[in-house]
XYZ file of C-alpha atoms in Angstrom:
680
model
C 0.000 0.000 0.000
C 3.006 2.293 -0.353
C 1.619 4.177 -3.324
C -1.468 5.375 -1.479
C -0.208 5.890 2.032
C -0.037 9.686 1.793
C -3.629 10.169 0.634
C -5.013 7.638 3.104
C -3.105 9.224 5.946
C -4.336 12.718 5.102
C -7.954 11.575 4.972
C -7.612 9.582 8.183
C -5.985 12.492 10.008
C -8.759 14.841 8.935
C -11.373 12.349 10.110
C -9.666 11.863 13.464
C -9.333 15.583 14.086
C -13.026 16.056 13.389
C -13.868 13.092 15.621
C -11.952 14.756 18.427
C -13.916 17.940 17.801
C -17.160 15.974 18.205
C -15.886 14.459 21.435
C -14.911 17.933 22.677
C -18.547 18.987 22.250
C -19.504 16.078 24.473
C -16.839 17.023 27.012
C -17.936 20.658 27.090
C -21.546 19.639 27.625
C -20.461 17.447 30.516
C -18.365 20.279 31.954
C -21.326 22.657 31.835
C -23.481 20.061 33.575
C -20.889 19.580 36.323
C -20.212 23.280 36.858
C -23.033 23.886 39.401
C -21.908 20.806 41.330
C -18.331 22.085 41.397
C -19.474 25.477 42.679
C -21.612 23.762 45.328
C -18.629 21.705 46.476
C -16.519 24.855 46.801
C -19.202 26.616 48.825
C -19.731 23.621 51.104
C -15.998 23.204 51.619
C -15.638 26.891 52.397
C -18.385 26.714 55.008
C -16.940 23.634 56.675
C -13.504 25.289 56.991
C -14.904 28.554 58.347
C -13.894 30.708 55.389
C -17.292 31.348 53.771
C -19.624 32.062 56.683
C -22.624 34.262 57.139
C -26.282 34.307 56.141
C -25.587 35.232 52.529
C -23.132 32.380 52.046
C -25.537 29.933 53.689
C -28.299 30.968 51.282
C -25.913 30.658 48.339
C -24.880 27.192 49.471
C -28.489 26.012 49.611
C -29.441 27.570 46.298
C -26.400 26.292 44.423
C -26.686 22.828 45.988
C -30.312 22.521 44.925
C -29.453 23.781 41.445
C -26.567 21.304 41.227
C -28.816 18.399 42.187
C -31.411 19.405 39.596
C -28.791 19.790 36.872
C -27.175 16.459 37.777
C -30.554 14.733 37.709
C -31.360 16.254 34.313
C -27.915 15.296 33.021
C -28.386 11.732 34.217
C -31.782 11.570 32.514
C -30.357 12.844 29.223
C -27.393 10.457 29.436
C -29.698 7.540 30.224
C -31.969 8.263 27.267
C -29.005 8.714 24.918
C -27.449 5.466 26.100
C -30.648 3.402 25.972
C -32.244 4.819 22.814
C -31.994 2.380 19.931
C -30.318 3.852 16.840
C -32.184 3.422 13.592
C -31.240 0.404 11.501
C -31.955 -0.012 7.819
C -34.357 -2.894 7.047
C -32.306 -5.607 5.367
C -32.222 -9.335 4.713
C -29.399 -10.981 6.635
C -27.076 -13.257 4.666
C -25.578 -16.047 6.751
C -22.165 -17.364 5.760
C -23.631 -20.826 5.269
C -25.926 -19.446 2.563
C -23.207 -17.451 0.775
C -19.697 -18.824 1.515
C -18.279 -17.557 -1.773
C -19.572 -14.047 -1.109
C -18.040 -13.998 2.363
C -14.787 -15.341 0.966
C -14.674 -12.607 -1.661
C -15.320 -9.890 0.939
C -12.656 -11.306 3.288
C -10.123 -11.480 0.475
C -10.975 -7.917 -0.448
C -10.494 -6.782 3.151
C -7.151 -8.590 3.366
C -5.975 -6.942 0.175
C -7.024 -3.538 1.474
C -5.433 -4.284 4.870
C -8.615 -3.427 6.800
C -10.840 -5.448 9.169
C -13.508 -7.531 7.444
C -17.165 -6.610 8.000
C -18.835 -8.564 10.765
C -21.722 -9.696 8.538
C -23.373 -9.177 5.160
C -26.952 -8.136 4.465
C -29.008 -7.334 1.366
C -31.220 -4.320 0.786
C -33.805 -3.781 -1.988
C -32.043 -0.713 -3.310
C -29.203 0.233 -5.654
C -26.637 1.219 -3.059
C -24.058 -0.317 -0.736
C -22.767 0.937 2.590
C -21.420 0.001 6.022
C -23.783 0.086 8.978
C -22.871 -0.097 12.646
C -25.072 -2.529 14.550
C -23.054 -2.850 17.736
C -25.732 -1.297 19.938
C -27.020 -3.872 22.470
C -30.576 -3.377 21.173
C -29.479 -4.764 17.810
C -28.670 -8.169 19.224
C -25.460 -10.005 20.117
C -22.435 -9.815 17.802
C -21.791 -12.685 15.390
C -20.486 -15.788 17.104
C -17.897 -16.441 14.413
C -15.160 -14.162 13.229
C -14.080 -13.901 9.624
C -11.311 -11.326 9.967
C -8.428 -13.497 11.131
C -8.999 -17.229 10.898
C -5.646 -17.984 12.480
C -6.728 -16.580 15.854
C -10.487 -16.954 16.187
C -10.522 -16.239 19.923
C -7.959 -13.429 20.084
C -7.978 -9.770 19.094
C -9.687 -10.594 15.809
C -12.871 -11.563 17.688
C -12.862 -8.220 19.462
C -12.450 -6.412 16.154
C -15.251 -8.465 14.649
C -17.622 -7.533 17.456
C -17.132 -3.825 16.629
C -16.935 -4.153 12.852
C -19.873 -2.768 10.853
C -22.222 -4.794 8.678
C -21.752 -4.665 4.911
C -25.101 -3.881 3.249
C -25.246 -4.683 -0.477
C -27.954 -3.632 -2.894
C -29.602 -6.798 -4.176
C -29.936 -5.514 -7.789
C -26.138 -5.356 -7.908
C -25.867 -9.068 -7.135
C -28.197 -10.087 -9.954
C -27.133 -7.596 -12.617
C -23.387 -7.220 -12.029
C -20.716 -9.740 -12.770
C -18.489 -11.021 -9.974
C -15.566 -8.785 -10.915
C -17.786 -5.721 -11.169
C -19.308 -6.350 -7.754
C -15.848 -6.722 -6.232
C -14.771 -3.429 -7.774
C -17.894 -1.615 -6.530
C -17.524 -2.986 -2.996
C -13.826 -2.123 -2.690
C -14.280 1.483 -1.456
C -17.122 0.388 0.805
C -15.147 -2.385 2.491
C -12.180 -0.030 2.817
C -14.296 2.067 5.170
C -13.966 -0.558 7.918
C -10.409 0.674 8.509
C -11.260 4.203 9.673
C -14.357 2.864 11.434
C -12.134 0.813 13.733
C -10.296 3.870 15.088
C -11.349 4.455 18.736
C -11.929 8.208 18.394
C -13.998 7.877 15.222
C -15.975 4.994 16.690
C -16.681 6.961 19.887
C -17.746 10.045 17.940
C -20.102 7.978 15.793
C -21.644 6.306 18.831
C -22.230 9.693 20.424
C -23.914 11.103 17.314
C -26.049 7.995 16.802
C -27.110 8.123 20.429
C -28.168 11.755 20.142
C -30.078 11.031 16.957
C -31.842 8.073 18.564
C -32.666 10.185 21.627
C -34.282 12.850 19.448
C -36.388 10.175 17.779
C -37.309 8.573 21.105
C -38.460 11.873 22.612
C -40.420 13.003 19.558
C -43.527 11.074 20.622
C -45.987 12.619 23.044
C -45.890 11.534 26.646
C -48.813 10.232 28.651
C -49.168 13.362 30.742
C -47.964 16.966 31.030
C -44.963 15.987 33.162
C -43.876 13.273 30.735
C -44.302 15.620 27.774
C -42.244 18.286 29.522
C -39.497 15.779 30.322
C -39.444 14.481 26.758
C -39.340 18.012 25.394
C -36.425 18.970 27.622
C -34.379 15.888 26.794
C -35.152 16.266 23.102
C -34.161 19.941 23.186
C -30.805 19.183 24.788
C -30.167 16.386 22.285
C -30.987 18.663 19.343
C -28.718 21.364 20.726
C -25.821 18.927 20.978
C -26.529 17.606 17.480
C -26.391 21.124 16.070
C -23.057 21.628 17.775
C -21.693 18.425 16.221
C -23.239 18.768 12.768
C -20.354 20.374 10.895
C -17.672 18.296 12.577
C -19.604 15.061 11.996
C -20.087 15.813 8.292
C -16.401 16.621 7.842
C -15.443 13.485 9.775
C -17.487 11.315 7.419
C -15.980 13.054 4.399
C -12.521 12.316 5.733
C -13.425 8.674 6.367
C -14.835 8.321 2.855
C -11.829 10.038 1.291
C -9.423 7.734 3.121
C -11.427 4.657 2.122
C -11.667 5.748 -1.518
C -7.949 6.464 -1.669
C -7.102 3.086 -0.208
C -9.395 1.334 -2.676
C -7.673 2.920 -5.682
C -5.215 0.023 -5.756
C -7.954 -2.599 -6.210
C -9.409 -3.218 -9.689
C -9.238 0.461 -10.640
C -9.859 -0.077 -14.357
C -12.784 -2.409 -13.747
C -14.348 0.040 -11.317
C -14.845 2.580 -14.089
C -16.916 0.060 -16.040
C -18.709 -1.064 -12.879
C -19.846 2.486 -12.113
C -21.652 2.558 -15.447
C -23.491 -0.566 -14.353
C -24.500 1.186 -11.114
C -26.348 3.870 -13.064
C -27.915 1.341 -15.408
C -29.044 -0.847 -12.514
C -30.597 2.154 -10.792
C -32.613 3.053 -13.901
C -33.862 -0.504 -14.412
C -34.691 -1.015 -10.740
C -36.649 2.237 -10.620
C -38.748 1.311 -13.639
C -39.325 -2.214 -12.378
C -40.643 -0.963 -9.030
C -42.849 1.822 -10.335
C -44.135 0.188 -13.508
C -44.187 -3.535 -12.761
C -44.065 -4.284 -9.031
C -46.467 -1.607 -7.814
C -49.499 -2.767 -9.825
C -49.091 -6.242 -8.345
C -48.696 -4.900 -4.812
C -51.916 -2.942 -5.176
C -53.745 -6.078 -6.261
C -52.595 -7.960 -3.155
C -49.871 -9.876 -5.002
C -46.125 -9.438 -4.623
C -43.697 -10.504 -7.385
C -41.405 -13.050 -5.802
C -38.481 -12.577 -8.221
C -37.865 -8.849 -8.405
C -34.122 -9.225 -8.862
C -34.639 -11.636 -11.740
C -37.035 -9.081 -13.178
C -34.470 -6.292 -13.002
C -32.101 -8.395 -15.118
C -34.846 -8.802 -17.701
C -35.655 -5.086 -17.557
C -32.025 -4.053 -17.971
C -31.530 -6.521 -20.800
C -34.539 -5.001 -22.545
C -33.193 -1.518 -21.844
C -29.867 -2.489 -23.379
C -31.647 -3.923 -26.417
C -33.739 -0.790 -27.008
C -30.955 1.720 -26.400
C -28.373 1.712 -29.165
C -25.794 3.264 -26.820
C -26.077 0.297 -24.455
C -25.765 -2.480 -27.007
C -22.377 -3.590 -25.685
C -23.730 -4.383 -22.240
C -25.675 -7.396 -23.461
C -22.393 -9.244 -24.031
C -21.762 -9.120 -20.281
C -24.521 -11.636 -19.693
C -22.161 -14.428 -20.728
C -19.948 -13.767 -17.701
C -20.596 -15.181 -14.237
C -23.268 -13.166 -12.398
C -22.598 -12.140 -8.831
C -25.738 -13.947 -7.625
C -23.813 -17.194 -8.193
C -21.984 -16.303 -4.977
C -25.193 -17.245 -3.130
C -26.045 -20.867 -2.439
C -29.791 -20.354 -2.940
C -30.319 -17.142 -4.927
C -34.017 -17.910 -5.415
C -34.754 -17.842 -1.686
C -32.764 -14.645 -1.232
C -34.578 -13.031 -4.142
C -37.912 -13.970 -2.598
C -36.934 -12.530 0.788
C -35.699 -9.279 -0.738
C -38.842 -9.042 -2.885
C -41.074 -9.312 0.182
C -38.989 -6.701 2.007
C -39.252 -4.361 -0.978
C -43.040 -4.711 -0.906
C -43.058 -3.718 2.764
C -40.727 -0.753 2.323
C -42.253 0.735 -0.824
C -45.885 -0.302 -0.430
C -46.435 -1.302 3.198
C -47.545 -4.878 2.622
C -47.751 -7.519 5.344
C -44.655 -9.291 6.618
C -45.837 -12.734 5.567
C -47.898 -14.393 2.869
C -51.655 -14.699 3.383
C -54.904 -15.087 1.438
C -54.850 -11.427 0.371
C -51.080 -11.170 0.023
C -49.755 -13.967 -2.171
C -46.617 -14.206 -4.307
C -46.905 -14.114 -8.072
C -44.463 -15.372 -10.678
C -43.608 -13.488 -13.829
C -45.304 -16.061 -16.027
C -48.564 -15.522 -14.096
C -48.304 -11.737 -14.035
C -50.424 -10.904 -17.148
C -53.424 -12.938 -16.004
C -53.104 -12.501 -12.238
C -52.228 -8.803 -12.199
C -52.801 -7.038 -15.512
C -56.163 -8.567 -16.404
C -57.452 -8.321 -12.850
C -56.272 -4.729 -12.451
C -57.963 -3.537 -15.613
C -61.231 -5.266 -14.762
C -61.152 -3.888 -11.222
C -60.746 -0.345 -12.542
C -63.510 -0.903 -15.095
C -65.848 -2.195 -12.391
C -65.114 0.849 -10.251
C -65.852 3.115 -13.218
C -69.279 1.562 -13.719
C -70.088 1.701 -10.006
C -69.464 5.426 -10.023
C -71.583 5.806 -13.143
C -74.389 4.018 -11.271
C -74.114 6.499 -8.390
C -74.316 9.366 -10.883
C -77.560 7.935 -12.279
C -76.199 7.132 -15.743
C -78.416 4.671 -17.633
C -76.825 1.326 -18.444
C -78.371 1.116 -21.926
C -80.226 3.318 -24.348
C -84.010 3.129 -24.486
C -83.969 1.432 -27.884
C -81.215 -1.031 -26.944
C -81.714 -4.746 -27.504
C -82.639 -6.943 -24.539
C -79.600 -8.130 -22.563
C -77.536 -5.126 -23.579
C -77.788 -3.460 -20.185
C -74.477 -4.849 -18.887
C -71.252 -2.874 -18.338
C -70.376 -1.649 -21.819
C -67.810 0.736 -23.209
C -70.584 2.522 -25.095
C -72.097 3.592 -21.800
C -68.871 5.377 -20.914
C -68.413 6.929 -24.343
C -71.991 8.170 -24.541
C -71.858 9.693 -21.071
C -68.608 11.572 -21.694
C -69.542 12.781 -25.184
C -69.940 16.543 -25.097
C -73.016 18.063 -26.735
C -72.858 21.478 -28.446
C -74.469 23.071 -25.377
C -71.691 21.845 -23.122
C -68.105 23.034 -22.889
C -64.958 21.685 -21.287
C -64.088 22.869 -17.799
C -61.473 25.634 -18.142
C -58.450 25.632 -15.916
C -59.100 27.264 -12.531
C -62.743 28.033 -13.372
C -64.814 27.839 -10.169
C -68.026 27.806 -12.216
C -67.460 24.113 -12.890
C -68.030 23.361 -9.228
C -71.486 24.909 -9.431
C -72.634 22.454 -12.087
C -74.970 19.883 -10.533
C -73.340 17.052 -12.449
C -69.907 18.097 -11.212
C -70.635 18.096 -7.494
C -68.152 15.765 -5.806
C -68.881 13.567 -2.860
C -68.570 15.771 0.255
C -66.772 12.980 2.100
C -64.309 12.402 -0.694
C -60.779 13.539 -1.175
C -60.433 14.774 -4.751
C -56.919 13.455 -5.346
C -55.490 10.098 -4.440
C -51.996 9.131 -3.640
C -50.379 7.110 -6.327
C -47.133 5.548 -5.147
C -45.485 5.016 -8.471
C -44.295 7.500 -10.995
C -42.942 6.190 -14.265
C -39.221 6.445 -14.600
C -37.502 8.020 -17.521
C -37.462 6.461 -20.930
C -34.617 4.367 -22.207
C -31.552 5.884 -20.619
C -27.932 5.143 -21.202
C -25.522 4.727 -18.317
C -23.989 8.076 -19.214
C -27.392 9.747 -19.197
C -28.208 8.154 -15.858
C -24.937 9.316 -14.369
C -25.531 12.901 -15.407
C -29.278 13.193 -14.867
C -29.386 11.305 -11.562
C -26.332 12.270 -9.507
C -27.657 10.446 -6.465
C -27.802 7.160 -8.329
C -24.485 7.705 -10.036
C -22.693 8.376 -6.747
C -24.423 5.715 -4.704
C -21.364 3.511 -4.831
C -18.911 5.855 -6.521
C -15.537 5.552 -4.771
C -14.644 9.089 -5.733
C -17.603 10.470 -3.812
C -16.667 11.218 -0.196
C -20.128 10.198 0.953
C -20.220 6.954 -0.994
C -18.609 4.650 1.525
C -20.509 5.838 4.542
C -23.946 7.028 3.515
C -26.484 4.537 4.926
C -30.026 3.823 3.953
C -31.952 3.432 0.740
C -32.016 6.410 -1.557
C -35.257 7.881 -2.935
C -36.220 6.921 -6.443
C -36.466 9.318 -9.349
C -39.944 10.350 -10.491
C -40.090 12.126 -13.849
C -43.203 13.844 -15.057
C -44.177 12.475 -18.446
C -45.999 9.286 -19.327
C -44.441 7.273 -22.150
C -46.154 7.024 -25.471
C -47.258 3.429 -24.968
C -49.992 4.354 -22.514
C -51.991 1.116 -22.543
C -49.545 0.107 -19.833
C -50.877 2.840 -17.611
C -54.122 1.457 -16.249
C -52.668 -1.672 -14.843
C -49.438 -0.233 -13.648
C -49.331 2.682 -11.388
C -52.642 4.086 -12.267
C -54.631 2.361 -9.659
C -54.379 4.914 -7.023
C -56.299 4.250 -3.843
C -54.436 6.044 -1.115
C -56.812 8.980 -0.851
C -54.097 11.300 0.430
C -54.314 13.858 -2.374
C -54.256 17.534 -1.464
C -54.712 19.074 -4.917
C -57.666 21.458 -5.022
C -60.651 20.743 -7.231
C -59.833 23.381 -9.842
C -56.411 21.862 -10.533
C -57.714 18.292 -10.441
C -60.523 18.846 -12.900
C -58.900 21.414 -15.180
C -59.029 20.441 -18.828
C -62.051 18.116 -18.568
C -65.708 18.394 -19.490
C -68.360 18.949 -16.787
C -69.434 15.308 -16.986
C -65.817 14.197 -16.898
C -65.208 16.379 -13.855
C -68.108 14.786 -11.994
C -66.945 11.303 -12.931
C -63.358 12.077 -11.890
C -64.548 13.398 -8.519
C -66.614 10.276 -7.947
C -63.700 7.990 -8.819
C -61.402 9.901 -6.474
C -63.914 9.590 -3.653
C -64.388 5.880 -4.284
C -60.642 5.286 -4.275
C -60.291 7.239 -1.045
C -62.943 5.113 0.669
C -61.363 1.882 -0.562
C -57.966 2.947 0.744
C -59.453 3.912 4.096
C -60.973 0.446 4.421
C -57.690 -1.185 3.442
C -55.773 0.792 6.032
C -58.335 -0.011 8.702
C -58.015 -3.723 7.983
C -54.239 -3.504 7.933
C -54.140 -1.759 11.302
C -56.244 -4.500 12.833
C -54.162 -7.375 11.480
C -52.896 -9.636 14.230
C -49.122 -10.098 14.473
C -47.641 -13.427 13.398
C -47.443 -16.101 16.085
C -44.235 -16.155 18.131
C -41.455 -18.119 16.532
C -42.849 -17.950 12.991
C -40.549 -16.777 10.237
C -40.841 -16.002 6.572
C -37.516 -17.277 5.345
C -34.366 -15.180 5.340
C -36.319 -11.941 5.617
C -37.337 -12.709 9.189
C -33.790 -12.102 10.392
C -33.918 -8.378 9.899
C -37.491 -7.549 10.845
C -36.716 -7.130 14.546
C -34.206 -4.352 13.873
C -36.583 -1.677 12.625
C -39.915 -0.141 13.493
C -42.561 -1.236 10.985
C -45.499 0.611 12.498
C -45.445 3.371 9.862
C -45.407 1.738 6.444
C -44.587 2.290 3.693
C -41.297 3.823 4.725
C -40.508 4.921 1.168
C -43.701 5.669 -0.812
C -42.954 6.060 -4.489
C -45.261 8.716 -5.949
C -47.198 11.855 -5.002
C -50.986 12.065 -5.521
C -52.518 12.045 -8.992
C -55.022 14.560 -10.238
C -58.621 13.643 -10.847
C -58.090 13.914 -14.604
C -55.270 11.343 -14.437
C -57.482 8.973 -12.459
C -60.301 9.352 -14.971
C -57.952 8.733 -17.902
C -56.580 5.589 -16.274
C -60.031 4.121 -15.657
C -61.265 4.840 -19.173
C -58.120 3.246 -20.595
C -58.723 0.184 -18.427
C -62.302 -0.070 -19.741
C -61.061 0.162 -23.329
C -58.526 -2.604 -22.678
C -61.248 -4.831 -21.179
C -63.475 -4.278 -24.219
C -60.567 -5.071 -26.529
C -59.846 -8.316 -24.683
C -63.481 -9.464 -24.584
C -64.566 -8.512 -28.091
C -61.443 -8.303 -30.265
C -59.189 -11.060 -28.965
C -56.587 -8.770 -27.381
C -54.563 -10.094 -24.445
C -52.902 -8.582 -21.387
C -49.125 -8.471 -21.462
C -46.078 -7.453 -19.458
C -43.421 -5.077 -20.686
C -40.329 -5.107 -18.491
C -39.825 -1.363 -18.780
C -43.396 -0.066 -19.045
C -45.339 -2.613 -17.026
C -48.813 -3.868 -18.015
C -49.556 -3.442 -21.701
C -52.244 -4.379 -24.224
C -51.274 -6.921 -26.892
C -53.155 -7.174 -30.188
C -52.051 -10.138 -32.297
C -49.028 -10.393 -30.026
C -47.902 -6.792 -30.648
C -48.211 -3.753 -28.411
C -50.535 -0.881 -29.322
C -48.872 2.331 -28.139
C -51.354 4.682 -29.824
C -54.298 4.503 -27.417
C -53.334 7.320 -25.036
C -53.984 10.336 -27.312
C -57.461 9.085 -28.218
C -58.432 8.654 -24.557
C -57.089 12.109 -23.747
C -59.206 13.580 -26.540
C -62.326 12.078 -24.983
C -61.439 13.264 -21.485
C -60.329 16.771 -22.397
C -62.760 17.717 -25.164
C -65.571 15.187 -24.943
C -64.945 14.114 -28.541
C -65.232 10.314 -28.905
C -64.552 10.225 -32.666
C -60.791 9.472 -32.506
C -61.317 6.712 -29.939
C -64.231 5.198 -31.851
C -62.075 5.120 -34.997
C -59.320 3.351 -33.054
C -61.811 0.810 -31.720
C -63.244 0.213 -35.179
C -59.774 -0.360 -36.602
C -59.155 -3.104 -34.023
C -62.609 -4.611 -34.377
C -63.640 -3.749 -30.820
C -67.406 -3.690 -30.259
C -68.120 -1.071 -27.575
C -71.813 -2.027 -27.304
C -70.953 -5.537 -26.042
C -70.921 -6.104 -22.243
C -67.522 -6.890 -20.730
C -66.574 -9.139 -17.850
C -65.732 -7.339 -14.623
C -64.505 -8.415 -11.202
């Protein structure tokens, strides 16, 4: 390591000096807390020796002694809360050495080459990032029984180092998409961070900061009474004050640690790391699209895809095929994937997939009748078809509440079922009607446009489509957070814990038939958009229908949340595979922890439901089939080919009330809108 000693030493020295600055803040706080006690001791000693006598000194002794006792009691309370508060831990899936011996061997060899302690354990996270996480707090459980840092002395100093070593958290998409050499290159700067983490001053400073952060979180909840609330507020205020005093020094300490780790890792697979960083950006783009376009529709239907990591490989392969700048990446698939380092990659993929559903959607922790796994081969029938028919059924229920007739007076017998014609006829604008202008309050006065008073006009939609086909270079420039997630040149890369938020661009892709089954089933009911913005650009009848759909979705989500809050916990001792190892380390009372998309407008909800009804009519009367696109999610297939031209025709109906373009599209496909469709 002679070629990098200077840079490593400079970064380590900067980190240590900042760690000492953090510890000085702690020492000064302790000195301030002990000052009244020191003054009281001086006054008491002076009185006992006959130097400080008199009524004034006696009063001062009593006052200062009482103040010292109060300050010492408050200091003890703050110290107790800081010491006992459990620091936050990222939800992960633990990887035992027995289930991944090759992965552990690679990490140990990497640590030996970098001349740093090996991580104490390995865990997987459903995100495109990797970091080190300290889990030495007693609340996080006992340290690993076995040591992997120095096999020659398993009961000596190596065991003590292992007990304090952080856990290596690896993004699961990296394991399935990257090759073994690429994963090693990406993990090099992360593993190198165990060296600075083992320094006593840096470790003590980090423990102090984590304790303060945990104390702030622990005191943020309301107490049971005024006295408890006052105590919590005081302890939380002191903790926040100390955190503000440490903020700059802590940030500079972490930058120094990351700089030292990155400099040390320069000697390991430097050329391969440049290529691997391109794969980081590509993996982030594919993972984002898979979650928002493919996984979310299944989660909302009570199904969770059990092979998300396999799906991201398929999505990235499709992305490479579509993007001419990424054609060379397909040749990588002939090399050994990093998931081969796991003994049972299928079980790990299933555990990570269930954890992803909990983090991003808030699903249950175990499989049940309303929360079952779904394979990719079953996805079109189990998710896409069911999602479209559910949206179509909701659309007709709202039409019933608005008093819309199911069939015309001269319709043939038996034609009163749920038909597409009913929707088209209702939304068709007559010459006497006009679209609702943007921000026109007159639309709210229309009797047909009166929304349900108990409804929330917008609904939260937790998935926003990711960008179109992006190259690794585009991803690196347009998404700096993704590009630097594991970048060794980024000072934050080796130490920044926790999943990163996903990108959410604004525009829908052109192939909009994927929309109704994918993220367009919003039922959260958390929207805060006002009515004018929600219903701008629609006709009066469309505005009323959009308001009714929003209200219906809000009620459905409220019922779902009520049922979820009353779900009994799993029996003691039950597990759900490898995922059960990490569930005790984090608070799962407020899920989802990482929702994916802000609320949709009423117009977007209306468009999604009409598109779903069109897709149902096409399947039932024209032989179309539901399909899965790895990048765009649910899609409509006609004669085995996608039809990306539906979206503009639906928008024309919604925005202007003109059904002619959509009717022409239906006629071209042979869809019969007057025929009833099957709903769920």
